[in-house]
Amino acid sequence: MNLRTLVWRELSERPSAMLTSTLAILLGVTALVAIRHVTVFSEREVGQQLQSLGANVLVLPKAATLQDYYSADLTSQTLPESHVSSILLANLPGVERLSPKLCVAAKVGDRAVTLTGILPQSEFQAKAVWQSVSLFSNKHDGCKKAACGPKTYDGAPEALATERTIDQLKGNEAIIGADVAEFSKLKPGKSVEVLGESLQVLAVLPRTGTVDDGRVFAHLHTVQRMTNAGEVVNAIEVMGCCEDAAGGLVPSLTALLPDAKVVTISQVVSTQVGINRLMSQMSLFVLSILVIVGGASVASTISSNVRERRREVGTLMALGATPGLVTRMFLFKALALGLVGGIGGCALGLVVAMLLGSQWAGVTVTPLPDLLLIAIAAALAVTTLAAYWPARSAARLDPCSCFSDV
Amino acid sequence: MFHLQGITKIYRKRSQEVIAFRTDLLDIAKGEYVAVVGPSGSGKTTLLSLLGGMLSPDSGQVMFDGQSLYDLPLNTRTKLRRDRIGFVFQTFNLVPYLSALENVQIPLYLAGIAPAEQRDRAVALLEQVGLANRLDHKPCELSTGQQQRVALARTLANNPLLILADEPTGNLDPESREAILSMFDGFIRDGRTIVMVTHDPAAAARASRRLRLIDGSLDASDSISDAA
């Protein structure tokens, strides 16, 4: 017999009495953990996008709506492909590369994929020679980059995942996303059947966690031909040399292409930044709910437990239990509730965040140990503080209550 | 063992005062078997609480083995109660969610005894009261007589010199009542002191001394000592 046995026996014998307060703690921790996990990963995602895509500008059809950079080209609206030439001919300062895209829904086997037409960089070089223009050589004012203009990119086709452009891609070749490769069991060198045409797999992209994992990339002109779309694109990605260039490119591109919408990554993620801010505030609100509702519920449960156990406490005191031990007994009970609620809430919150993270914020959530420990500590702190006064009142109970009448 | 001098205990409720117990002098010697009788509300349980160190008097002194009980710090008084006083209750006051064995282990745990030794001693005590085959039974799975025997085993756990019993036979059938009173006789033979509050004249008759309480005061004419 020890304190743990004494408390555990009661809790295991009558779990329903403690269920309500455990549930209040559990739900509070669940909400806190779920919201914070999604927020943290969403903030990381935004930060990553700003860092890797900060220099990029998107040219989109005027009517296009935009929520996610990676899926910006998934729109039914189109732009004339001639805009690509317009940008190239304008030789705007700070532009390093262009990547026009055309997307259509397609199937590989039974699975839906996005067939995306892209234009390899070799086509621009050919176009530049053909049109007698210098390719992306115009440095913008105050550019701090040592060398502007077309740099030597990683020639491997897999670099498309990070560089967002590719140097070489033939008309009968395709590059497939990680998900497509997984479900269709395709490898480089094999053929993939899309829209009734066979394309040779040039490479499989590494997993990115974005919509790119479900794409089949092919030459832009091949996709235009396969879909009879004509010389159009859904979006033109303009890669600037640096973030300073991106800011300066927006007014130039807007003036050059008045029928198009020109946005920077900062504008794309501004909604997500707002949502993240809201979720951060929401998590503070949930924390206050956890403290108020969870704390009140635990205080009420322990208070009624003290009232119910009045005679039992009196008996323990008659048998030699000190007030300190009686206090510890009720605090231990509250700690057990906090631990169950905290651990259960963390597990449930994590499951919710992992399941809904991609839907809420388009992010993949993995456990954050520090956050989980903080959530459990918060649950324990709330329950202990809430139970302190009822536990103290138990310690002040009249030991004579052990007798049947006074 | 006990020397009570000038004791008054008053209960106050809604500006009304009720004298629950009053005595100018009361001595209880070591090894005495004292029955406290009297009508309901006469102060029997108040006397028991005063003797048990659980209810401080409004005036006077309760001397226990030469120490003023209520001049001791609360924790010292609790320790003294744990080590030297055993309680027997009318409704047994067993912890309902603990087994018979665990109920007997409680005072041993409170005395800081290691779990293995707690178990050995509790098993021996339950064997002593004839419940060796009921170790893992919860109170609700035992008859009232068996529950009182578990309570007695718990009372004896720390080998107390003084037993304070509040209507120990009040809820028992005649057979169980006789068994409990026989055990009390045994405790007296072992040299322990018993102060027993009872309504049962037959139980009171087993005591060596009877104190009658009326309206909180001892009726001296009814204080009979068989020993004397």
XYZ file of C-alpha atoms in Angstrom:
634
model
C 0.000 0.000 0.000
C 1.227 3.442 -0.911
C -0.212 6.766 -2.027
C -0.308 5.675 -5.664
C -2.261 2.484 -4.839
C -4.662 4.417 -2.642
C -5.446 6.921 -5.411
C -5.329 4.463 -8.299
C -7.748 2.023 -6.621
C -10.344 4.780 -6.271
C -9.875 6.066 -9.815
C -10.019 2.608 -11.356
C -13.039 1.644 -9.252
C -15.079 4.717 -10.171
C -13.661 6.178 -13.379
C -16.974 7.740 -14.428
C -16.851 10.232 -11.535
C -13.657 11.720 -12.939
C -14.554 11.365 -16.607
C -16.047 14.832 -17.101
C -13.039 16.737 -15.866
C -10.619 14.435 -17.707
C -12.667 15.018 -20.847
C -12.503 18.794 -20.391
C -8.711 18.650 -20.032
C -8.399 16.154 -22.868
C -10.441 18.264 -25.303
C -8.595 21.448 -24.329
C -5.196 19.797 -24.868
C -6.428 18.186 -28.111
C -7.447 21.559 -29.549
C -4.247 23.220 -28.327
C -1.958 20.523 -29.735
C -3.823 20.277 -33.052
C -3.923 24.033 -33.668
C -0.331 24.639 -32.580
C 1.025 21.765 -34.692
C -0.763 22.972 -37.819
C 0.276 26.572 -37.109
C 3.940 25.719 -36.564
C 4.159 23.616 -39.720
C 2.212 26.189 -41.701
C 4.566 28.949 -40.514
C 7.559 26.805 -41.454
C 6.043 26.150 -44.864
C 5.437 29.859 -45.435
C 8.964 30.666 -44.300
C 10.371 28.013 -46.594
C 8.338 29.270 -49.539
C 9.457 32.838 -48.899
C 13.057 31.681 -48.705
C 13.068 29.426 -51.761
C 10.524 31.260 -53.909
C 10.954 34.798 -52.619
C 12.585 35.883 -55.862
C 9.761 34.481 -58.005
C 6.847 36.255 -59.634
C 3.764 34.568 -61.042
C 2.037 35.811 -64.164
C -1.536 34.488 -64.162
C -4.783 35.042 -66.050
C -6.620 38.047 -64.646
C -9.525 35.994 -63.303
C -7.370 33.377 -61.615
C -7.766 32.945 -57.885
C -4.757 31.885 -55.907
C -4.306 30.106 -52.596
C -1.170 28.070 -53.041
C 1.947 28.862 -55.053
C 2.515 25.289 -56.162
C -1.002 24.912 -57.499
C -1.137 28.395 -59.081
C -1.222 26.888 -62.535
C -4.183 24.614 -61.756
C -6.733 26.955 -63.208
C -9.089 26.763 -66.144
C -8.114 30.318 -67.237
C -5.354 30.693 -69.823
C -2.867 33.257 -71.117
C -1.468 33.388 -74.652
C 1.958 31.736 -74.864
C 3.116 34.861 -76.734
C 3.399 36.546 -73.303
C 6.516 34.425 -72.759
C 8.106 35.986 -75.812
C 6.996 39.430 -74.680
C 8.791 39.002 -71.372
C 11.847 37.582 -73.107
C 11.991 40.437 -75.613
C 11.482 43.072 -72.912
C 14.718 41.829 -71.278
C 13.483 43.084 -67.907
C 16.179 43.720 -65.310
C 16.596 40.958 -62.742
C 14.866 38.148 -64.685
C 16.921 34.970 -64.691
C 14.537 32.320 -66.004
C 10.972 31.788 -67.203
C 8.782 28.757 -66.778
C 5.440 28.774 -68.575
C 3.027 25.989 -67.599
C -0.132 24.445 -68.936
C -2.056 21.976 -66.792
C -4.779 19.494 -67.659
C -6.457 16.715 -65.732
C -5.377 13.272 -66.922
C -5.168 9.688 -65.731
C -2.318 7.249 -65.309
C -3.933 3.845 -65.030
C -7.019 4.455 -62.893
C -5.514 7.309 -60.910
C -6.093 10.997 -61.563
C -2.939 13.043 -62.190
C -2.166 16.538 -63.419
C -0.439 16.623 -66.775
C 1.733 19.734 -66.754
C 3.377 21.142 -69.817
C 6.679 22.955 -69.183
C 9.148 24.642 -71.481
C 12.805 23.592 -71.015
C 15.427 26.346 -70.751
C 17.083 25.128 -73.965
C 13.995 26.457 -75.840
C 14.629 29.971 -74.494
C 18.220 29.887 -75.602
C 17.067 28.841 -79.085
C 14.393 31.533 -79.047
C 16.949 34.168 -77.974
C 19.291 33.247 -80.796
C 16.353 33.154 -83.225
C 15.021 36.504 -82.062
C 18.484 38.048 -81.690
C 17.997 39.099 -78.096
C 20.365 38.672 -75.180
C 19.048 36.126 -72.745
C 18.289 37.375 -69.227
C 21.423 39.509 -68.978
C 19.910 42.740 -67.671
C 21.042 43.417 -64.079
C 18.638 45.417 -61.925
C 19.737 48.530 -60.027
C 21.496 47.741 -56.777
C 21.700 44.012 -57.489
C 24.046 42.505 -54.968
C 24.436 39.215 -56.764
C 27.914 38.636 -58.084
C 26.691 37.342 -61.399
C 23.278 37.926 -62.832
C 21.783 36.400 -65.911
C 21.332 32.746 -66.840
C 23.403 30.761 -64.420
C 24.541 27.205 -64.766
C 21.728 25.161 -63.267
C 21.875 21.661 -62.030
C 21.444 19.756 -65.270
C 19.815 16.709 -63.641
C 16.074 16.510 -64.495
C 15.294 15.778 -60.802
C 16.327 19.409 -60.089
C 12.934 20.429 -61.482
C 11.545 19.771 -57.988
C 13.616 22.577 -56.478
C 14.720 24.781 -59.387
C 11.215 24.744 -60.949
C 12.762 24.712 -64.399
C 14.527 22.094 -66.472
C 17.333 22.466 -68.979
C 16.395 19.735 -71.447
C 13.139 17.924 -72.135
C 12.251 16.273 -75.420
C 8.743 16.157 -76.843
C 8.295 12.450 -76.067
C 9.703 12.564 -72.553
C 8.052 12.965 -69.166
C 9.149 13.561 -65.602
C 6.854 12.120 -62.957
C 6.124 13.135 -59.373
C 6.849 10.843 -56.404
C 3.201 9.842 -55.850
C 2.699 8.979 -59.513
C 5.858 6.861 -59.507
C 4.710 5.092 -56.361
C 1.222 4.085 -57.455
C 2.123 3.336 -61.100
C 5.421 1.587 -60.201
C 7.152 3.552 -62.960
C 10.888 4.101 -63.148
C 13.134 6.144 -65.477
C 13.366 4.461 -68.863
C 9.814 3.042 -68.721
C 6.836 4.442 -70.615
C 3.863 6.203 -69.131
C 0.490 6.292 -70.939
C -1.187 9.705 -70.656
C -4.177 10.888 -72.678
C -3.653 7.969 -75.050
C -0.024 8.842 -75.761
C 3.083 7.070 -74.566
C 5.826 9.187 -73.032
C 9.213 7.948 -71.858
C 9.928 8.560 -68.185
C 13.100 10.664 -67.983
C 13.198 10.991 -64.197
C 11.203 10.615 -60.968
C 11.123 13.751 -58.818
C 11.988 13.523 -55.119
C 8.989 13.882 -52.801
C 8.131 17.556 -52.134
C 4.913 17.287 -50.116
C 3.213 19.583 -52.653
C 0.838 19.032 -55.561
C 3.955 18.443 -57.684
C 4.069 14.892 -56.274
C 0.927 14.102 -58.251
C 2.047 15.626 -61.568
C 3.337 14.252 -64.842
C 5.559 16.910 -66.445
C 5.895 16.879 -70.246
C 7.019 19.340 -72.894
C 4.645 22.328 -73.110
C 4.124 21.939 -76.839
C 3.407 18.222 -76.466
C 0.708 18.959 -73.889
C -0.733 21.737 -76.083
C -0.899 19.283 -78.979
C -2.346 16.406 -76.918
C -5.110 18.590 -75.497
C -5.739 20.759 -78.564
C -5.414 23.722 -76.233
C -3.637 25.887 -78.757
C -0.705 28.169 -77.923
C -1.774 28.982 -74.396
C -0.454 28.565 -70.888
C -2.082 28.698 -67.423
C 0.773 30.489 -65.701
C 4.237 31.876 -66.308
C 6.672 31.595 -63.439
C 9.276 34.377 -63.630
C 12.380 33.644 -61.559
C 14.111 36.803 -60.415
C 17.739 36.891 -59.367
C 16.836 37.975 -55.824
C 13.948 39.198 -53.674
C 14.783 42.832 -54.494
C 14.347 42.052 -58.184
C 10.966 40.387 -57.576
C 9.581 43.572 -56.017
C 10.780 45.644 -58.961
C 9.509 43.171 -61.547
C 5.845 43.426 -60.522
C 5.209 46.963 -61.901
C 7.244 46.238 -65.046
C 5.363 43.009 -65.769
C 2.001 44.618 -64.964
C 2.764 47.365 -67.483
C 4.010 44.856 -70.052
C 1.063 42.444 -69.684
C -2.010 44.476 -68.759
C -4.387 41.499 -69.282
C -2.493 39.387 -66.717
C -2.353 39.259 -62.955
C 1.167 39.602 -61.540
C 1.782 38.398 -57.995
C 4.820 37.737 -55.802
C 5.169 34.838 -53.378
C 4.711 37.270 -50.482
C 1.276 38.131 -51.848
C 0.464 34.437 -52.378
C 1.315 33.520 -48.830
C -0.192 36.650 -47.277
C -3.517 34.846 -46.740
C -1.732 31.932 -45.126
C 0.280 34.339 -42.957
C -3.023 35.883 -41.842
C -4.509 32.463 -41.108
C -1.392 31.498 -39.169
C -1.661 34.662 -37.114
C -5.303 33.885 -36.448
C -4.460 30.320 -35.452
C -1.733 31.568 -33.116
C -4.252 33.813 -31.412
C -6.744 30.952 -31.446
C -4.270 28.709 -29.631
C -3.963 31.347 -26.889
C -7.749 31.413 -26.696
C -7.847 27.601 -26.452
C -5.189 27.745 -23.737
C -7.358 30.154 -21.758
C -10.357 27.837 -22.293
C -8.234 24.932 -21.058
C -7.281 26.911 -17.974
C -10.801 28.176 -17.238
C -13.028 25.249 -18.250
C -10.537 22.462 -17.511
C -9.451 24.095 -14.268
C -13.012 24.771 -13.118
C -14.026 21.241 -14.010
C -11.119 19.718 -12.066
C -11.733 22.029 -9.101
C -15.414 21.062 -9.086
C -14.639 17.335 -9.408
C -12.063 17.361 -6.623
C -14.361 19.492 -4.417
C -17.235 17.053 -4.803
C -14.807 14.170 -4.309
C -13.715 15.769 -1.021
C -17.375 16.106 0.047
C -18.161 12.505 -0.906
C -15.060 11.198 0.857
C -15.540 13.274 4.003
C -15.966 10.309 6.296
C -13.206 8.374 4.557
C -10.813 11.302 5.011
C -11.891 11.542 8.657
C -11.182 7.822 9.089
C -7.738 8.149 7.493
C -6.984 11.059 9.826
C -8.179 9.035 12.819
C -5.846 6.252 11.687
C -2.927 8.695 11.560
C -2.962 10.436 8.167
C -1.445 13.911 8.466
C -3.101 16.923 6.759
C -0.116 16.993 4.409
C -0.788 13.437 3.296
C -4.480 14.169 2.745
C -3.531 17.194 0.593
C -1.089 15.064 -1.392
C -3.738 12.383 -1.874
C -6.132 14.787 -3.614
C -3.370 16.551 -5.545
C -2.116 13.186 -6.761
C -5.658 12.400 -7.909
C -5.768 15.693 -9.831
C -2.316 15.008 -11.288
C -3.541 11.637 -12.516
C -6.483 13.364 -14.228
C -4.126 15.934 -15.748
C -1.733 13.240 -16.943
C -4.485 11.160 -18.558
C -6.092 14.267 -20.084
C -2.729 15.658 -21.162
C -1.344 12.493 -22.750
C -4.717 11.560 -24.275
C -5.160 15.110 -25.574
C -1.673 15.117 -27.080
C -2.289 11.827 -28.866
C -5.717 12.896 -30.116
C -4.532 16.396 -31.065
C -1.617 14.935 -32.983
C -3.893 12.570 -34.893
C -6.260 15.464 -35.698
C -3.340 17.672 -36.814
C -1.836 14.909 -38.963
C -5.185 14.091 -40.544
C -6.431 17.624 -41.043
C -3.143 19.512 -41.421
C -3.065 18.958 -45.169
C -6.699 20.089 -45.479
C -6.459 23.096 -43.165
C -3.133 24.466 -44.342
C -1.785 22.100 -46.964
C 1.062 20.976 -44.717
C 2.400 17.622 -43.577
C 2.453 17.501 -39.776
C 4.891 15.436 -37.720
C 5.064 15.363 -33.893
C 6.802 18.270 -32.162
C 8.158 16.744 -28.920
C 8.727 20.120 -27.235
C 5.166 21.218 -27.893
C 3.779 17.896 -26.620
C 5.800 18.204 -23.398
C 4.602 21.791 -22.919
C 0.969 20.709 -23.459
C 1.291 17.911 -20.884
C 3.021 20.283 -18.455
C 0.224 22.837 -18.971
C -2.427 20.166 -18.275
C -0.587 19.091 -15.115
C -0.145 22.689 -13.960
C -3.821 23.520 -14.548
C -5.087 20.434 -12.707
C -2.671 20.848 -9.798
C -3.505 24.517 -9.328
C -7.232 23.872 -9.691
C -7.110 21.037 -7.146
C -4.953 22.880 -4.640
C -7.733 24.622 -2.703
C -10.111 21.634 -2.584
C -7.156 19.491 -1.467
C -6.294 21.988 1.264
C -9.918 22.039 2.394
C -9.808 18.220 2.610
C -6.775 18.505 4.865
C -8.752 20.851 7.127
C -11.672 18.432 7.455
C -12.766 17.558 10.957
C -11.388 14.089 11.721
C -14.426 13.558 13.953
C -16.447 13.091 10.769
C -15.301 9.468 10.931
C -17.842 8.896 13.706
C -21.444 8.160 12.864
C -22.858 11.025 14.903
C -21.457 13.871 16.957
C -3.572 6.726 31.127
C -6.066 9.632 30.828
C -6.518 12.521 33.179
C -9.208 15.033 32.167
C -9.480 18.179 34.205
C -11.943 21.048 33.922
C -13.035 20.034 30.411
C -15.784 21.888 28.593
C -16.694 21.381 24.973
C -19.334 23.683 23.531
C -20.932 23.527 20.073
C -22.146 26.821 18.683
C -24.740 26.991 15.965
C -26.758 30.061 14.912
C -25.825 31.956 18.081
C -26.993 29.017 20.202
C -24.586 27.259 22.495
C -24.866 23.610 23.458
C -22.571 22.087 26.068
C -21.580 18.843 24.405
C -19.342 17.588 27.195
C -18.281 18.811 30.592
C -16.346 17.244 33.407
C -14.373 18.582 36.324
C -12.304 15.456 36.659
C -12.136 12.140 34.884
C -9.374 9.548 35.137
C -9.071 6.424 33.084
C -6.388 4.018 34.185
C -4.225 1.831 31.987
C -5.867 -1.575 31.349
C -9.392 -0.356 32.161
C -12.385 -1.508 30.090
C -14.701 1.503 30.157
C -18.194 1.562 28.667
C -19.713 4.999 28.023
C -23.490 4.851 27.940
C -26.210 7.427 27.662
C -28.978 8.652 25.352
C -28.311 10.003 21.871
C -26.819 13.503 21.920
C -25.526 13.117 25.441
C -21.893 13.693 24.367
C -20.576 10.132 24.142
C -18.910 10.600 20.773
C -17.617 14.023 21.827
C -15.856 12.328 24.732
C -14.421 9.731 22.367
C -13.186 12.482 19.998
C -11.609 14.386 22.911
C -9.808 11.228 24.047
C -8.681 10.498 20.489
C -6.973 13.877 20.109
C -9.334 14.917 17.341
C -11.434 17.566 19.055
C -9.857 20.207 21.201
C -11.834 21.253 24.277
C -12.897 24.874 24.840
C -11.376 24.715 28.274
C -9.434 22.284 30.446
C -6.711 19.767 29.780
C -6.676 16.221 28.414
C -3.566 14.522 29.767
C -2.544 11.335 27.957
C 0.272 9.399 29.599
C 1.431 12.602 31.264
C 1.341 14.784 28.140
C -1.212 17.501 27.520
C -2.717 16.125 24.308
C -3.921 19.421 22.883
C -0.706 21.281 23.639
C 1.060 19.005 21.163
C 1.488 20.200 17.548
C -1.078 18.752 15.143
C 1.378 16.427 13.400
C 2.742 15.102 16.712
C -0.807 14.433 17.892
C -1.563 12.654 14.610
C 1.571 10.526 15.005
C 0.650 9.704 18.603
C -2.850 8.644 17.489
C -1.357 6.525 14.692
C 1.093 4.725 16.971
C -0.856 4.339 20.220
C -4.587 4.611 19.582
C -6.837 2.271 17.625
C -10.386 3.147 16.538
C -13.392 0.875 16.057
C -16.416 2.374 14.337
C -20.090 1.432 14.344
C -20.207 1.396 10.525
C -16.697 -0.065 10.308
C -15.461 2.804 8.053
C -13.646 0.482 5.701
C -12.438 2.071 2.469
C -14.934 0.586 -0.024
C -12.628 0.315 -3.039
C -9.822 -1.440 -1.149
C -9.647 -5.158 -0.373
C -9.694 -6.461 3.206
C -5.915 -6.852 3.035
C -5.391 -3.301 1.732
C -7.701 -1.847 4.385
C -5.578 -3.458 7.095
C -2.425 -2.168 5.380
C -3.546 1.489 5.655
C -2.340 2.188 9.241
C 0.868 0.289 8.459
C 1.423 2.472 5.379
C 0.695 5.586 7.440
C 3.320 4.388 9.942
C 5.868 4.277 7.117
C 6.273 0.498 7.017
C 7.625 -1.043 3.788
C 4.978 -2.622 1.485
C 6.275 -6.197 1.844
C 6.175 -5.994 5.638
C 2.778 -4.294 5.495
C 1.420 -7.259 3.568
C 2.924 -9.895 5.884
C 1.579 -8.173 8.994
C -1.842 -7.556 7.465
C -2.135 -11.219 6.420
C -1.208 -12.314 9.961
C -3.803 -9.943 11.487
C -6.553 -11.137 9.163
C -5.640 -14.749 10.016
C -5.906 -13.775 13.686
C -9.499 -12.557 13.191
C -10.409 -15.639 11.116
C -10.427 -14.027 7.665
C -7.410 -15.672 6.046
C -9.621 -16.743 3.121
C -11.065 -13.270 2.549
C -7.877 -11.268 1.915
C -8.839 -9.980 -1.518
C -12.525 -9.417 -0.832
C -13.863 -5.882 -0.970
C -15.990 -4.735 2.016
C -19.191 -5.055 -0.047
C -18.354 -8.742 -0.585
C -18.183 -9.401 3.171
C -20.902 -9.821 5.800
C -21.258 -7.099 8.451
C -19.587 -9.353 11.034
C -16.682 -10.003 8.668
C -16.405 -6.268 7.923
C -16.156 -5.498 11.635
C -13.468 -8.157 11.997
C -11.503 -6.527 9.138
C -11.929 -3.212 10.957
C -10.626 -4.838 14.157
C -7.630 -6.238 12.310
C -6.988 -2.699 11.013
C -7.330 -1.334 14.582
C -4.692 -3.793 15.822
C -2.292 -3.139 12.936
C -0.026 -0.760 14.838
C -0.476 -2.651 18.129
C -2.243 0.220 19.973
C -2.342 0.405 23.763
C -5.681 2.206 23.725
C -8.787 1.260 21.724
C -11.572 3.790 21.295
C -14.722 2.063 20.060
C -17.836 3.855 18.857
C -20.842 1.511 19.020
C -18.740 -1.454 17.854
C -21.644 -3.909 18.052
C -24.397 -1.570 16.886
C -24.711 -3.045 13.410
C -23.995 -6.675 14.172
C -26.062 -9.840 14.527
C -25.891 -11.562 17.960
C -23.276 -14.070 16.845
C -20.918 -11.454 15.374
C -21.565 -9.202 18.370
C -20.449 -11.953 20.729
C -17.349 -12.636 18.611
C -16.340 -8.968 18.716
C -16.938 -8.636 22.465
C -14.871 -11.781 23.048
C -12.052 -10.191 21.088
C -12.366 -7.074 23.257
C -12.067 -9.301 26.358
C -8.886 -10.676 24.791
C -7.524 -7.172 24.226
C -8.027 -6.387 27.920
C -6.236 -9.583 28.875
C -3.368 -8.433 26.598
C -3.102 -5.310 28.774
C -4.780 -2.837 26.422
C -7.222 -0.129 27.523
C -10.674 0.116 25.923
C -13.110 3.030 25.996
C -16.311 1.888 24.309
C -19.355 4.016 23.553
C -22.416 1.785 23.422
C -26.194 1.689 23.617
C -26.122 -2.015 24.197
C -26.581 -2.815 27.955
C -25.185 -6.316 27.492
C -22.037 -4.966 25.860
C -21.727 -2.319 28.584
C -22.059 -5.057 31.207
C -18.868 -6.698 29.865
C -16.882 -3.550 30.768
C -15.121 -3.169 34.099
C -16.395 0.401 34.442
C -19.430 2.217 33.099
C -19.762 5.951 32.670
C -23.253 7.368 32.115
C -23.502 10.637 30.232
C -26.577 12.851 30.453
C -26.680 16.190 28.607
C -22.900 16.277 28.325
C -22.226 15.629 31.990
C -21.082 12.483 33.714
C -23.609 11.051 36.104
C -21.369 10.175 39.017
C -23.953 7.913 40.638
C -23.875 5.629 37.623
C -20.099 5.420 37.340
C -19.718 1.831 38.382
C -16.423 0.081 38.589
C -16.474 -3.704 38.768
C -12.865 -3.668 39.731
C -13.668 -1.497 42.688
